Structures are given as structure tokens and as C-alpha cells.
mmCIF file of C-alpha atoms in Angstrom:
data_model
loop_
_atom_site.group_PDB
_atom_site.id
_atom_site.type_symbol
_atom_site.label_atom_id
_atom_site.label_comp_id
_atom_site.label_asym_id
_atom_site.label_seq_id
_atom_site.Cartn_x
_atom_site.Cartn_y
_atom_site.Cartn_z
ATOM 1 C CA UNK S 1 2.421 70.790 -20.506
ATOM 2 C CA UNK S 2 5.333 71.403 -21.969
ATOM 3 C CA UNK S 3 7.031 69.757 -24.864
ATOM 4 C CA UNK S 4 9.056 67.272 -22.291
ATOM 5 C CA UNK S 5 5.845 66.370 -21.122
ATOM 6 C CA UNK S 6 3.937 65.140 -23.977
ATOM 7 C CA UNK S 7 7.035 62.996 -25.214
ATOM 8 C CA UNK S 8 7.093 61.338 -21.832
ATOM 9 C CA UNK S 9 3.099 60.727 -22.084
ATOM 10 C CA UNK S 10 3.950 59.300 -25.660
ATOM 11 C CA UNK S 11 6.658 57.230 -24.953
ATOM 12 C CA UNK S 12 4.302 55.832 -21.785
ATOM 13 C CA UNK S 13 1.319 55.164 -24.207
ATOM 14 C CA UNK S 14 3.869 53.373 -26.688
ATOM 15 C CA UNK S 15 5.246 51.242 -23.868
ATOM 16 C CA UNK S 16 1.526 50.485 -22.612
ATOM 17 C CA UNK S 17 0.654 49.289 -26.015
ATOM 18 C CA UNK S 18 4.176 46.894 -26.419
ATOM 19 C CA UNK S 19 3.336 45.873 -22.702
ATOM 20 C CA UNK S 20 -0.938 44.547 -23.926
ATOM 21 C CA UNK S 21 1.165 42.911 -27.468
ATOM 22 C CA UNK S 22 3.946 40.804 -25.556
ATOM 23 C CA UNK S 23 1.195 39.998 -22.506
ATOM 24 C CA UNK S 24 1.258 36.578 -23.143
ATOM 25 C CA UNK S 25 5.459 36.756 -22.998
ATOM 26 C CA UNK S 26 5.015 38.630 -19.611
ATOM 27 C CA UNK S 27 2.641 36.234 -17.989
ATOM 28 C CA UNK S 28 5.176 32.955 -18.846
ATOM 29 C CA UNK S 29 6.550 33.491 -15.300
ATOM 30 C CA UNK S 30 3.172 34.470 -13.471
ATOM 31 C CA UNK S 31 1.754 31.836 -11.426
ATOM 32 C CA UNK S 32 -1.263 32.235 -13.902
ATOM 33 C CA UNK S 33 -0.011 31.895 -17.033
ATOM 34 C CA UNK S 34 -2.587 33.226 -20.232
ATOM 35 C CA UNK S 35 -2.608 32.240 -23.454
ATOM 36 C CA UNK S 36 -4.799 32.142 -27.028
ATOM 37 C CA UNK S 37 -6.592 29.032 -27.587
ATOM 38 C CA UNK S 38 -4.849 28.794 -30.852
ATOM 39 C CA UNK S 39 -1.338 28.970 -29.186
ATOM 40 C CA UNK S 40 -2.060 26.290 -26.953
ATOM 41 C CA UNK S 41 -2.754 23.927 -29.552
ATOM 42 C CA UNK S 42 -0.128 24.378 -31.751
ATOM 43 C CA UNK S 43 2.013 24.370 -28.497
ATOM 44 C CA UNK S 44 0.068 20.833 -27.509
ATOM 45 C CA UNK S 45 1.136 19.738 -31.357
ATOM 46 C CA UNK S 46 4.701 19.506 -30.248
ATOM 47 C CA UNK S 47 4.305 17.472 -27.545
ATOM 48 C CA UNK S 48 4.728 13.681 -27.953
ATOM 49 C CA UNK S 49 1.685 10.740 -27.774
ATOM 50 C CA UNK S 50 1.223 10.009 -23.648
ATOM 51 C CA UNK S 51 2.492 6.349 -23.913
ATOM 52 C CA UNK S 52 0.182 4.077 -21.703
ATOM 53 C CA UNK S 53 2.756 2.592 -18.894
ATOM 54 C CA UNK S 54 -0.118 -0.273 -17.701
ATOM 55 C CA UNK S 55 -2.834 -0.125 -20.246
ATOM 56 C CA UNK S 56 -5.624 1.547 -20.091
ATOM 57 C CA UNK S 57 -5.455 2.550 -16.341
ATOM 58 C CA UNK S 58 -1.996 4.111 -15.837
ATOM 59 C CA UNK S 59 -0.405 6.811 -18.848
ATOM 60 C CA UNK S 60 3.188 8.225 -18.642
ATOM 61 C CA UNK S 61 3.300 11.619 -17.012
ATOM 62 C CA UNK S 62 0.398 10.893 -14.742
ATOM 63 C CA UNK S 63 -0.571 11.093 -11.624
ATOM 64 C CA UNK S 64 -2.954 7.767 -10.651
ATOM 65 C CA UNK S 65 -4.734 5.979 -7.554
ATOM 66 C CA UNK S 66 -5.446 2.522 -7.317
ATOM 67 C CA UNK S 67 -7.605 1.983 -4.119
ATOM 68 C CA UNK S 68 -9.476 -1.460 -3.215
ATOM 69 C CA UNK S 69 -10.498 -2.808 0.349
ATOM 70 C CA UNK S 70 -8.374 -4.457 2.798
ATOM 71 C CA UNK S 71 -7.070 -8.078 1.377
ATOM 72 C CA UNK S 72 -8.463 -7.707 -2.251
ATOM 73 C CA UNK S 73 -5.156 -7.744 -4.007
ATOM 74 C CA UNK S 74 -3.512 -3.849 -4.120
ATOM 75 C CA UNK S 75 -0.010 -4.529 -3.613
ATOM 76 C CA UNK S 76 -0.164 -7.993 -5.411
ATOM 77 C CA UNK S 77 -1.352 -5.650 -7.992
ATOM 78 C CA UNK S 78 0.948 -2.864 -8.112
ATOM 79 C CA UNK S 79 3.906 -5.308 -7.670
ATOM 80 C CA UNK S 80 2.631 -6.726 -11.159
ATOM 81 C CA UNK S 81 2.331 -2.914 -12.695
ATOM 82 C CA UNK S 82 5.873 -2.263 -11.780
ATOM 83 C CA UNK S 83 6.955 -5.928 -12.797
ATOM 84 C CA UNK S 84 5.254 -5.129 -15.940
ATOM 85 C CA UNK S 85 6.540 -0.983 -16.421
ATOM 86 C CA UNK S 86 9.706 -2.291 -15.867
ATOM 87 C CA UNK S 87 10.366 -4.564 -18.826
ATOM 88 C CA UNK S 88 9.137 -1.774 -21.090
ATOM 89 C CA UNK S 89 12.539 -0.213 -19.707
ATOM 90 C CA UNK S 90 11.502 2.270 -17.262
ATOM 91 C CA UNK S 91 12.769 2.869 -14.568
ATOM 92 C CA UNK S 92 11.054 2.468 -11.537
ATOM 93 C CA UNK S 93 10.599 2.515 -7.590
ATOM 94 C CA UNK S 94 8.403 0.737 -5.812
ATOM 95 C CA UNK S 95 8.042 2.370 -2.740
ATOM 96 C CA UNK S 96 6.478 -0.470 -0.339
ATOM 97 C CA UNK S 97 5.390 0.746 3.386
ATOM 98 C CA UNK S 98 2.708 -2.252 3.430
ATOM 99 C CA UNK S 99 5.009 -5.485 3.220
ATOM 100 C CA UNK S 100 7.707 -7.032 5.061
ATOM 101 C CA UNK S 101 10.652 -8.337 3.011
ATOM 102 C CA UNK S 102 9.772 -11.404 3.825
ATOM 103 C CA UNK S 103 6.297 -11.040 2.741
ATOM 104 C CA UNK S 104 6.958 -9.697 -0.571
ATOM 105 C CA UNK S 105 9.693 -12.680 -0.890
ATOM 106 C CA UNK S 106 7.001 -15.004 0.003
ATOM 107 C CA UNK S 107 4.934 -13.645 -3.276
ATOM 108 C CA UNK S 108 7.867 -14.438 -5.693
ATOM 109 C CA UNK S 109 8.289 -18.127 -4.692
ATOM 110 C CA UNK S 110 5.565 -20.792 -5.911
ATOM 111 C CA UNK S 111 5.146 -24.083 -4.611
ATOM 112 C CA UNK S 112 7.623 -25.875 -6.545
ATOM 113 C CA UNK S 113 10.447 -23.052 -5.417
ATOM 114 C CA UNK S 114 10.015 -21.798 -8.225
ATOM 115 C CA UNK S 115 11.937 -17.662 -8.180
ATOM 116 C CA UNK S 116 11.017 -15.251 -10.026
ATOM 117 C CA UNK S 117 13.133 -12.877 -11.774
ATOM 118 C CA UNK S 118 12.165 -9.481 -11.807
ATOM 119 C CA UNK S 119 14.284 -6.720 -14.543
ATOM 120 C CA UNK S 120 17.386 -4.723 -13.120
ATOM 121 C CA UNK S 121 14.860 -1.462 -13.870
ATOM 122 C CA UNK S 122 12.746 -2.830 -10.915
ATOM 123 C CA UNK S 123 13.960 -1.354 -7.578
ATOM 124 C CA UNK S 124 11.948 -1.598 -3.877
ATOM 125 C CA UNK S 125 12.242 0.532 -1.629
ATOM 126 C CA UNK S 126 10.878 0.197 1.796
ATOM 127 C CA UNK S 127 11.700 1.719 5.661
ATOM 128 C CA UNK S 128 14.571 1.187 7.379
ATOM 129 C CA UNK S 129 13.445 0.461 10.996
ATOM 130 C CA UNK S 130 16.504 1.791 12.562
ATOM 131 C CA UNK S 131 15.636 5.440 11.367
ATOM 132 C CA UNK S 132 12.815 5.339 12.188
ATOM 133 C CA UNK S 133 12.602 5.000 15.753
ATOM 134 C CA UNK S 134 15.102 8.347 15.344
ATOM 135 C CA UNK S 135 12.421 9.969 13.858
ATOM 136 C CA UNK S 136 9.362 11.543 16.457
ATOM 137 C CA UNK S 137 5.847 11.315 16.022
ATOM 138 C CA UNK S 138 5.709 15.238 15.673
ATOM 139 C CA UNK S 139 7.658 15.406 12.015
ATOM 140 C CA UNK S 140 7.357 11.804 11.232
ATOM 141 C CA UNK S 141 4.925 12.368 7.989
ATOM 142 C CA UNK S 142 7.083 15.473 6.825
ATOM 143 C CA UNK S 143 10.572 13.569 7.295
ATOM 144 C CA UNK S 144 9.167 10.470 5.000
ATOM 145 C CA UNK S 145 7.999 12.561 2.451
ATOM 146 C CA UNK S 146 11.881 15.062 2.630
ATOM 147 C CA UNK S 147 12.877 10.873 2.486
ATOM 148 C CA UNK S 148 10.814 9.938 -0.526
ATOM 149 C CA UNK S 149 12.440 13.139 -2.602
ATOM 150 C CA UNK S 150 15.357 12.184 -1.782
ATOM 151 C CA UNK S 151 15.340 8.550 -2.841
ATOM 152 C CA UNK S 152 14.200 9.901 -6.373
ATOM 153 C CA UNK S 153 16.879 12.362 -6.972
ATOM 154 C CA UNK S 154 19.201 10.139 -5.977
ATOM 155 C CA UNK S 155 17.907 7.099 -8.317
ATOM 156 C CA UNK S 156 16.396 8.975 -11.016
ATOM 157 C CA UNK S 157 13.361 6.911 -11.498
ATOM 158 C CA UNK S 158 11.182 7.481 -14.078
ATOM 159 C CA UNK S 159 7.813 5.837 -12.301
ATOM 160 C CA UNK S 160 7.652 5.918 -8.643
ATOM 161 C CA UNK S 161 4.618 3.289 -7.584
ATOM 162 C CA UNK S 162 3.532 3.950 -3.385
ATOM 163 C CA UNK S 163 2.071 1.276 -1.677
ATOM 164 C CA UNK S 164 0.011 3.229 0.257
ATOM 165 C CA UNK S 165 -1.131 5.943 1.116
ATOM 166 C CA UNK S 166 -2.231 5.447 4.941
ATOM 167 C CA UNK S 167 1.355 4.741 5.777
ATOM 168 C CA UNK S 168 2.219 8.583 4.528
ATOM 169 C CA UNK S 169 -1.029 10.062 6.281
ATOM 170 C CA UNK S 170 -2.726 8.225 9.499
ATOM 171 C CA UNK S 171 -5.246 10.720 8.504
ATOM 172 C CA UNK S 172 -5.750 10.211 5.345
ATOM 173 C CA UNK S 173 -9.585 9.462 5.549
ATOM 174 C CA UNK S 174 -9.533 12.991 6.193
ATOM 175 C CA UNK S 175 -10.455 15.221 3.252
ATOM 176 C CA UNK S 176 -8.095 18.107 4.322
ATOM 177 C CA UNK S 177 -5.245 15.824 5.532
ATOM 178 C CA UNK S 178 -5.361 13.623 2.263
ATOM 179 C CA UNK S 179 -5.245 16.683 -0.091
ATOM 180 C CA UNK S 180 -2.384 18.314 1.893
ATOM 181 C CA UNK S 181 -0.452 14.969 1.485
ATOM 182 C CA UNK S 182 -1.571 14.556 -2.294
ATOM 183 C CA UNK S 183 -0.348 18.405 -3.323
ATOM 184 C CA UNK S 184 2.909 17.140 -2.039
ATOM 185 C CA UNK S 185 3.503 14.227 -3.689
ATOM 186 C CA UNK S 186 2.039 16.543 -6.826
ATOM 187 C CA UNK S 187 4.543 18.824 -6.240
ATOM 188 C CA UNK S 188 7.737 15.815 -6.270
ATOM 189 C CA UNK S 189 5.763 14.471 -9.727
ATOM 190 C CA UNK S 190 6.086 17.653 -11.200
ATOM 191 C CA UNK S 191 9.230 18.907 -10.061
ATOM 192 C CA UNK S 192 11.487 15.386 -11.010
ATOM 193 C CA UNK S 193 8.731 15.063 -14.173
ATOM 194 C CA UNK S 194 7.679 11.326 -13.169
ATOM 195 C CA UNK S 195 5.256 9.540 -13.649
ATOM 196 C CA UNK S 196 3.074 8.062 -10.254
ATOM 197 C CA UNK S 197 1.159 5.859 -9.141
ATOM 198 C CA UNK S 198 -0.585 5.912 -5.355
ATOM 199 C CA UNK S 199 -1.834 3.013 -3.785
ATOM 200 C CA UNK S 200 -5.014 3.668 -1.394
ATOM 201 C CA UNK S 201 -8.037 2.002 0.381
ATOM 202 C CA UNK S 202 -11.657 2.169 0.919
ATOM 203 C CA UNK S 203 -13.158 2.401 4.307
ATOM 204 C CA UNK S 204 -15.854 -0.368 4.960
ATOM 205 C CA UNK S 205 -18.353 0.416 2.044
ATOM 206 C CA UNK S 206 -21.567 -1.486 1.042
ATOM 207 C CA UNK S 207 -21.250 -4.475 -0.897
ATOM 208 C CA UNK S 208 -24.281 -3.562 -3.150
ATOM 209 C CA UNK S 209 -23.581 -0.457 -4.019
ATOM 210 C CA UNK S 210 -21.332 -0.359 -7.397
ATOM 211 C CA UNK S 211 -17.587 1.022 -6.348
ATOM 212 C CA UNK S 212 -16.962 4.997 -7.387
ATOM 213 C CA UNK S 213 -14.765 8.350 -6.497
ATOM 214 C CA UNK S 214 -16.612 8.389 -3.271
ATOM 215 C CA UNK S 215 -15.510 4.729 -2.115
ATOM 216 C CA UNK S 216 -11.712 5.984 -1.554
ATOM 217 C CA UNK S 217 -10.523 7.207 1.822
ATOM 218 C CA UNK S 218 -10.232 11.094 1.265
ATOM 219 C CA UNK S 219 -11.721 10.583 -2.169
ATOM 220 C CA UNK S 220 -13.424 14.357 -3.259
ATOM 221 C CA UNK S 221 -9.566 15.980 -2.514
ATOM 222 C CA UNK S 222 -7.606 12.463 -3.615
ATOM 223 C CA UNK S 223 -9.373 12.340 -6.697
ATOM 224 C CA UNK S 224 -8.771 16.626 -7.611
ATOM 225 C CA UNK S 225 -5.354 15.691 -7.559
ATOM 226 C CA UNK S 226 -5.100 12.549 -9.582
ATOM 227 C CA UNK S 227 -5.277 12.061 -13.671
ATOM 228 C CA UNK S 228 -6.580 8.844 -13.580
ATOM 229 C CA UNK S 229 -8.440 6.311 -10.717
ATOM 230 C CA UNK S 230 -8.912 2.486 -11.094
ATOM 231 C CA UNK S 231 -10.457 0.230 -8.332
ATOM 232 C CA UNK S 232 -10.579 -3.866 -8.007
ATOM 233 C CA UNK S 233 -13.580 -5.075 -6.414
ATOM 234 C CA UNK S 234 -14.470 -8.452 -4.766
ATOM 235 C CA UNK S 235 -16.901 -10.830 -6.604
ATOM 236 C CA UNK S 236 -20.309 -11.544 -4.385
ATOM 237 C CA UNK S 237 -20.524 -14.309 -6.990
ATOM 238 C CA UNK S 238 -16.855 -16.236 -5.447
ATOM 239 C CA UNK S 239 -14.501 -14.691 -2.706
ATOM 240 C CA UNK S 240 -11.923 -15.385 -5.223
ATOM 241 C CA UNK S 241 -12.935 -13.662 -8.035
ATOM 242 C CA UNK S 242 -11.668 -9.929 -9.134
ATOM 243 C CA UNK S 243 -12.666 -7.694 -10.843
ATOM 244 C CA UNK S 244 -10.793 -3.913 -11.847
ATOM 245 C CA UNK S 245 -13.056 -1.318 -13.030
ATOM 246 C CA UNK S 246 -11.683 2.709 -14.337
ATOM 247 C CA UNK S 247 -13.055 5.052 -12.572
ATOM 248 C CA UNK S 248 -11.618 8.219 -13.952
ATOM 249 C CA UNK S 249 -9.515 8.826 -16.665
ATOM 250 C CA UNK S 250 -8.166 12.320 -18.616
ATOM 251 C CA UNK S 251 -5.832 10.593 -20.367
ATOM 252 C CA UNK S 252 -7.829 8.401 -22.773
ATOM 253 C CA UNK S 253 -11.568 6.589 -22.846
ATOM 254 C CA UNK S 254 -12.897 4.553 -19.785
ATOM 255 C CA UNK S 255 -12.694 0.993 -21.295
ATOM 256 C CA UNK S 256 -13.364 -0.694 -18.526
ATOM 257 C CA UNK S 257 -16.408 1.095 -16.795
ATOM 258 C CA UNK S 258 -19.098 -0.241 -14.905
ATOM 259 C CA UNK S 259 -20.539 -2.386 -18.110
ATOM 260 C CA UNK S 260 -17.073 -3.830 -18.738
ATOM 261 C CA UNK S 261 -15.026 -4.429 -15.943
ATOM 262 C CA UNK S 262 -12.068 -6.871 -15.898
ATOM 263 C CA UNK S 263 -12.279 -10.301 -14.294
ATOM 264 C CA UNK S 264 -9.752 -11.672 -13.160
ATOM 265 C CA UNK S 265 -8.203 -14.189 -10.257
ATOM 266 C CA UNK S 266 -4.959 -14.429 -8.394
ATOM 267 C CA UNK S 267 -2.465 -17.324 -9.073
ATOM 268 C CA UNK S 268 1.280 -17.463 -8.675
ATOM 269 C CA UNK S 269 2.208 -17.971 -12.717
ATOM 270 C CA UNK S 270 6.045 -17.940 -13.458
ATOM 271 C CA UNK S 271 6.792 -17.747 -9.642
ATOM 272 C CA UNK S 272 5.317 -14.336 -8.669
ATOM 273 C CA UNK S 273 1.652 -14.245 -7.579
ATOM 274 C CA UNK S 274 -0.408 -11.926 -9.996
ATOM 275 C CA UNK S 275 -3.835 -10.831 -11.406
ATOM 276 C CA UNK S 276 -5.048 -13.038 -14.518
ATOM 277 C CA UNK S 277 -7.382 -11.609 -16.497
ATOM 278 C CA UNK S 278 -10.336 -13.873 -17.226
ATOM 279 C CA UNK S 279 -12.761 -11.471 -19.355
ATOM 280 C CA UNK S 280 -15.017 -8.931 -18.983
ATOM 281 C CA UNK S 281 -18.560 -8.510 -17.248
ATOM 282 C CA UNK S 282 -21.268 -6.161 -15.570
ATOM 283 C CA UNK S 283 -19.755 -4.795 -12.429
ATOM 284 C CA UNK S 284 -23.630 -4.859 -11.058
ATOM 285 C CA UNK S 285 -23.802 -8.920 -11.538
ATOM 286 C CA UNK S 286 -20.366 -9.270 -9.168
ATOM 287 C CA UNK S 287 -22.581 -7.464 -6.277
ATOM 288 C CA UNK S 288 -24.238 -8.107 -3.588
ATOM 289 C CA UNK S 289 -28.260 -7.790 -3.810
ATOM 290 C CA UNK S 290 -30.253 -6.653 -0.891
ATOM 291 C CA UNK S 291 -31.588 -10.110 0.065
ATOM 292 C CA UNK S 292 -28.533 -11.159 0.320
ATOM 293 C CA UNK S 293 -27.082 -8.708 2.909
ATOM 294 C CA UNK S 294 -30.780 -9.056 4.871
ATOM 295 C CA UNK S 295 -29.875 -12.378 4.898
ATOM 296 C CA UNK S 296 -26.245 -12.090 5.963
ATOM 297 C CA UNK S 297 -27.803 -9.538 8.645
ATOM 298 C CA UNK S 298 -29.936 -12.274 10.472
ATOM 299 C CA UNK S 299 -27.228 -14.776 10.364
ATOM 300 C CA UNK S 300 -25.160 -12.219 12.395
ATOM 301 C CA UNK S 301 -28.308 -11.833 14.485
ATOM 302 C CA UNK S 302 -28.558 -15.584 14.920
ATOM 303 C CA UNK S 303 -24.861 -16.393 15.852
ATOM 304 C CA UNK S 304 -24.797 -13.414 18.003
ATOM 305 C CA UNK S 305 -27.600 -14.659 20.025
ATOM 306 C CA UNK S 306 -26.465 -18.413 20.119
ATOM 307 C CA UNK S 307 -23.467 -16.990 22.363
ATOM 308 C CA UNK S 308 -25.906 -15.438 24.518
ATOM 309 C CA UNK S 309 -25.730 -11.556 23.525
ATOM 310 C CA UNK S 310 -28.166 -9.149 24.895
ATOM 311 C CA UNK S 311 -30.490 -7.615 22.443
ATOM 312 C CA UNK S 312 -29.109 -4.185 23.713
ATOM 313 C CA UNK S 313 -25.714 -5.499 22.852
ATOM 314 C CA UNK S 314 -26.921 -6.948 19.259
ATOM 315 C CA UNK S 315 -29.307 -3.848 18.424
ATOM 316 C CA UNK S 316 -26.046 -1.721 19.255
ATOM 317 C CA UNK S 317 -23.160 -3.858 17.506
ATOM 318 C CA UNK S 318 -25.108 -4.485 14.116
ATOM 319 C CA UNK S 319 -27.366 -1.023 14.100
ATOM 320 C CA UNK S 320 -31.042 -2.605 14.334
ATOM 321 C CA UNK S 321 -34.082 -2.499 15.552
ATOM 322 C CA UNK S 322 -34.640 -4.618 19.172
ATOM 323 C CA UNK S 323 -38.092 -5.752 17.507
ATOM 324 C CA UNK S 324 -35.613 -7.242 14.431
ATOM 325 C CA UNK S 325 -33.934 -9.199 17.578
ATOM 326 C CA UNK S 326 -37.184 -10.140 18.746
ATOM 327 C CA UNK S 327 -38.588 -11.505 15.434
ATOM 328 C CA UNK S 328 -35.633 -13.558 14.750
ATOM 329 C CA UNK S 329 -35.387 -14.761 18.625
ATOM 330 C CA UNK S 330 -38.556 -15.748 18.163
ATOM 331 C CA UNK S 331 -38.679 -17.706 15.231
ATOM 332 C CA UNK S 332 -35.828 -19.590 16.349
ATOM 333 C CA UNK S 333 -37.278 -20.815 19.698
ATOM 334 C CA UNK S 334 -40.707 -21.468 17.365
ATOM 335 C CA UNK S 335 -38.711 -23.661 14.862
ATOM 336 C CA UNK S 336 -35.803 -25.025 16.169
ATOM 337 C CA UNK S 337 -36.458 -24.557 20.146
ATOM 338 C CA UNK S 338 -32.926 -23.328 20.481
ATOM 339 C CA UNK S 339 -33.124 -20.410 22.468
ATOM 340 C CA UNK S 340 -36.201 -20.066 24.801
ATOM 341 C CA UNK S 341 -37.878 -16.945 25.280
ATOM 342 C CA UNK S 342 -37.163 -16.688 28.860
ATOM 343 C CA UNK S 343 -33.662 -16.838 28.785
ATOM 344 C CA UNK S 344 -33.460 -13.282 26.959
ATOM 345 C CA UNK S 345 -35.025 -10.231 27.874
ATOM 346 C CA UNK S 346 -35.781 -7.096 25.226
ATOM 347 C CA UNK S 347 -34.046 -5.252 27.762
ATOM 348 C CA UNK S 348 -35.944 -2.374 25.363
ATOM 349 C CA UNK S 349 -35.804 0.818 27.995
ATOM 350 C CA UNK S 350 -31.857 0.253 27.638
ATOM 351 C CA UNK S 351 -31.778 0.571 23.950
ATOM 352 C CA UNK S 352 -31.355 3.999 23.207
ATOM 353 C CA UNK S 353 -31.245 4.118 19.830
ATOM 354 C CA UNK S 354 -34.036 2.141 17.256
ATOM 355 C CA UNK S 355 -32.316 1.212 13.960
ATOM 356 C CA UNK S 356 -33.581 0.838 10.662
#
């Protein structure tokens, strides 16, 4: 090799060696960037305190879920959060696909006629009807979320709150469908540096079982996605009785976990209809026991065969047994001599399924 040679091999083995001591440097604009433990946390030194926006479920910067069942309170509640981020002088869009205007009017007028007020920082946003019939089924979803970017660079907020989810994605029990939809809205948080909050909903879950991840539509690729998850729950103790319990949280502790959950009821106060917190209790007292739904269960049963049902039709429509029919016929035409025996057959060759 000749003297050219070696000073090329040199000057490679020189550049090698600046390349492994300025990796880090390199890798800034990788899609995987690497760095030394130690760099990271003087780097995370700099940074300022996450300020909680709505105390101890929702932190600045993040990306949360609030999910309950149908009727519990979720908008009433996430009108209140934004009411609430608002006056701390953020601002903020409340992105409502659930309620009418007159609805949400309706929810900011008490009984006296009372108005409330809400801060300038508070702006709703909602669909205009007369775009959307422009807009086909086939890019609908894509076009409202194009719509939804749009709305913040033009507005600048600082929170966006959407309220819900289901009106984004039909399919957004779907695991694959919701997680799609939830890298996108990821993607918006990230790229306008926002902070969000997504309203969602549980599919019919059972009352005696304590609410977790796994009670929200799409929850496994939902919940990857999100910083922090809080639920409200209905009380098996009084239909009107709430209660909100944390579910996930990497922004701080869980305060309010299954052994402290907040209580609370809904009352218009000050002219807008809200959550008021009453104190804190056992999420496992506020549900159902099993006696309770067996109970519930043969009530159905009863009512169901007052108006005649088949047992087919009952075994099918409330997933039991026909000899659970049977028992319960029977003991009603025994006590009460409501129904008689004769006038309903087992009909049990039709049943093609036995229940537990």
C-alpha cells in the first residue's frame, strides 16, 4: 500500500472515531434518538414543573381520557374542566360533537334563569351541519380530523377538550380503529404542543365489577396512547350519586384510586350544571353485589313473563338457563297464582343454547 494509502486508512479511522464521540449529536435527527442516562437528566432539569390543568387527573402537556357510560355525566364534566382550565387563563377549545346548542344552553340556565358566564378563554366548537352533508361517508373521519387541525392553528389553543371520541371513529370499540384515530390526534398534540383531553365511553360493563383500563371502548390501544385515564362511575348505593376514580397516571401519584374515589352529585350551582364533590369512599361499597344483580335478573324474568314471553324468547334475550324460567314460572303460579303453568310451554327443544 502505498504511502497515499495508509493516510487515507488514517484519516478513515480518525473520522470513525469523531463519528462513535459526536453519536449522540448524529442521532438528534434519527427517528430513534440515543442518549446517556446522565444527559437526559440534566436535560429533564431544564424543563419546567408539569402544572396540573384539573387537579390530579389532567397535567399540562398531556394527553388524557375521561370515559364513563352512557348518561353518567361526561360532557357535564368536561364542560366544568374547560370552565375551570379556562379561568386559570388558558386557552381552550372545547370541541363538542355530543350536544346540540341548545342542549349545552339548556346546562347554563338554572331554574330561576339564572346565566352563567363562562371566561372569553372558553371557546366551543361544534359541526356545522351544512358541511357536512358535503362531506361523503368514504373520507368523512379523515376530513374532521384535516377540520380539527385546522381549527387549532387557526385559534391557537392551548387545551383542546373532545367530547367524544365515537363521533371521530364509529369504530372506535375497535382496538385497531381506536389506535389509528388516537396516533392522530397524538400526532396534532405534539405537533401544535397542546395539551388534550379525549372524552370516551364504556360499552355495557358489569355493575359489580370495579371500573379499569379494560372498561373503555378500544381501551388496550386508547390507553398506549394516553398519559393519564380517569373514569366516573354510577353509585349502586343512589342513581344519583358519582363517583370519579384515576385510573392511570405518569404524571403524578393516583390519589384517587380504587380506596379513595371522589363522590360527588350533579346540581346546577351559579347557573351551569356541574359535579360537586361530596368526599371520598371505597369504589367497591358504590357497587353492585351479586345478589343484587341475581335479583335484578329474576325481576327481568318476572316482567318478561307477565307480558307473556316465551321461555325461548326470555332464555335468549337475558342469556339463561330455560330451567331458571321454569323455577321462577313456577314459583310465581305457586305463590301468587299469576301465571298458570299451562299457559307457557318450556318450548325446551327450541332453545338452542343453555345459559349459565
Amino acid at each position: 500500500m502505498n504511502q497515499q494509502g495508509i493516510d487515507n486508512n488514517l484519516k478513515l479511522s480518525a473520522l470513525n472515531e469523531q463519528l462513535q464521540q459526536n453519536l449522540i449529536k448524529i442521532e438528534d435527527n434519527s427517528l430513534i434518538r440515543v442518549s446517556t442516562a446522565q444527559e437526559l437528566i440534566e436535560e429533564a432539569s431544564k424543563m419546567k414543573e408539569l402544572t396540573p390543568l384539573y387537579e390530579p387527573y389532567f397535567y399540562e402537556d398531556e394527553c388524557s381520557i375521561l370515559f364513563a357510560d352512557t348518561n353518567v355525566g361526561k360532557s357535564i364534566l368536561s364542560v366544568q374542566i374547560a370552565d375551570e382550565i379556562s379561568r386559570k387563563g388558558y386557552q381552550v377549545l372545547y370541541l363538542d360533537f355530543e350536544m346540540s346548542l341548545r342542549q349545552f344552553a339548556s346546562r347554563c340556565r338554572n331554574e330561576n334563569g339564572e346565566v352563567y358566564k363562562f371566561h372569553e378563554n372558553f371557546m366551543r366548537g361544534s359541526i356545522n351541519l351544512n358541511s357536512l352533508a358535503e362531506c361523503g361517508n368514504s373520507n368523512y373521519e379523515d376530513e374532521l380530523i384535516a377540520n380539527i387541525e385546522n381549527r387549532i392553528e387557526v385559534f391557537q389553543p392551548q387545551v383542546v377538550i373532545i367530547d367524544n371520541l365515537t363521533y371521530l371513529c364509529i369504530q372506535s370499540e375497535s382496538g385497531t380503529e381506536a389506535g389509528q384515530l388516537m396516533r392522530k390526534l397524538m400526532e396534532i398534540k405534539n405537533r401544535y404542543k397542546i395539551s388534550m383531553l379525549v372524552i370516551s365511553h364504556t360499552p355495557k360493563r358489569n355493575p359489580c365489577e370495579a371500573i379499569t383500563e379494560n372498561s373503555l371502548a378500544g381501551s388496550k390501544r386508547i390507553a398506549n396512547f394516553s398519559d393519564s385515564m380517569f373514569a366516573i362511575g354510577r353509585s349502586a348505593i343512589n342513581d344519583d350519586i358519582r363517583y370519579i376514580k384515576q385510573i392511570k397516571s405518569r404524571s403524578g401519584e393516583i390519589v384517587h384510586g380504587a380506596s379513595h374515589v371522589q363522590l360527588c352529585h350533579i346540581e346546577h350551582t351559579g347557573g351551569l350544571l356541574r359535579f360537586v364533590i361530596d368526599g371520598e369512599d371505597c369504589e367497591m361499597n358504590h357497587l353492585k353485589h351479586r345478589n343484587h344483580q341475581s335479583k335484578d335478573k329474576d325481576d327481568q324474568i318476572m316482567q318478561l313473563l307477565h307480558e307473556g314471553k316465551s321461555v325461548r324468547n326470555i332464555c335468549r334475550e337475558l342469556l339463561v338457563s330455560p330451567n331458571k324460567v321454569s323455577q321462577i314460572r313456577n314459583n310465581m303460579s305457586l305463590s301468587c297464582n299469576q301465571i298458570p303453568p299451562s299457559t307457557i310451554s318450556i318450548d325446551s327443544c327450541d332453545v338452542y343454547e343453555c345459559y349459565p
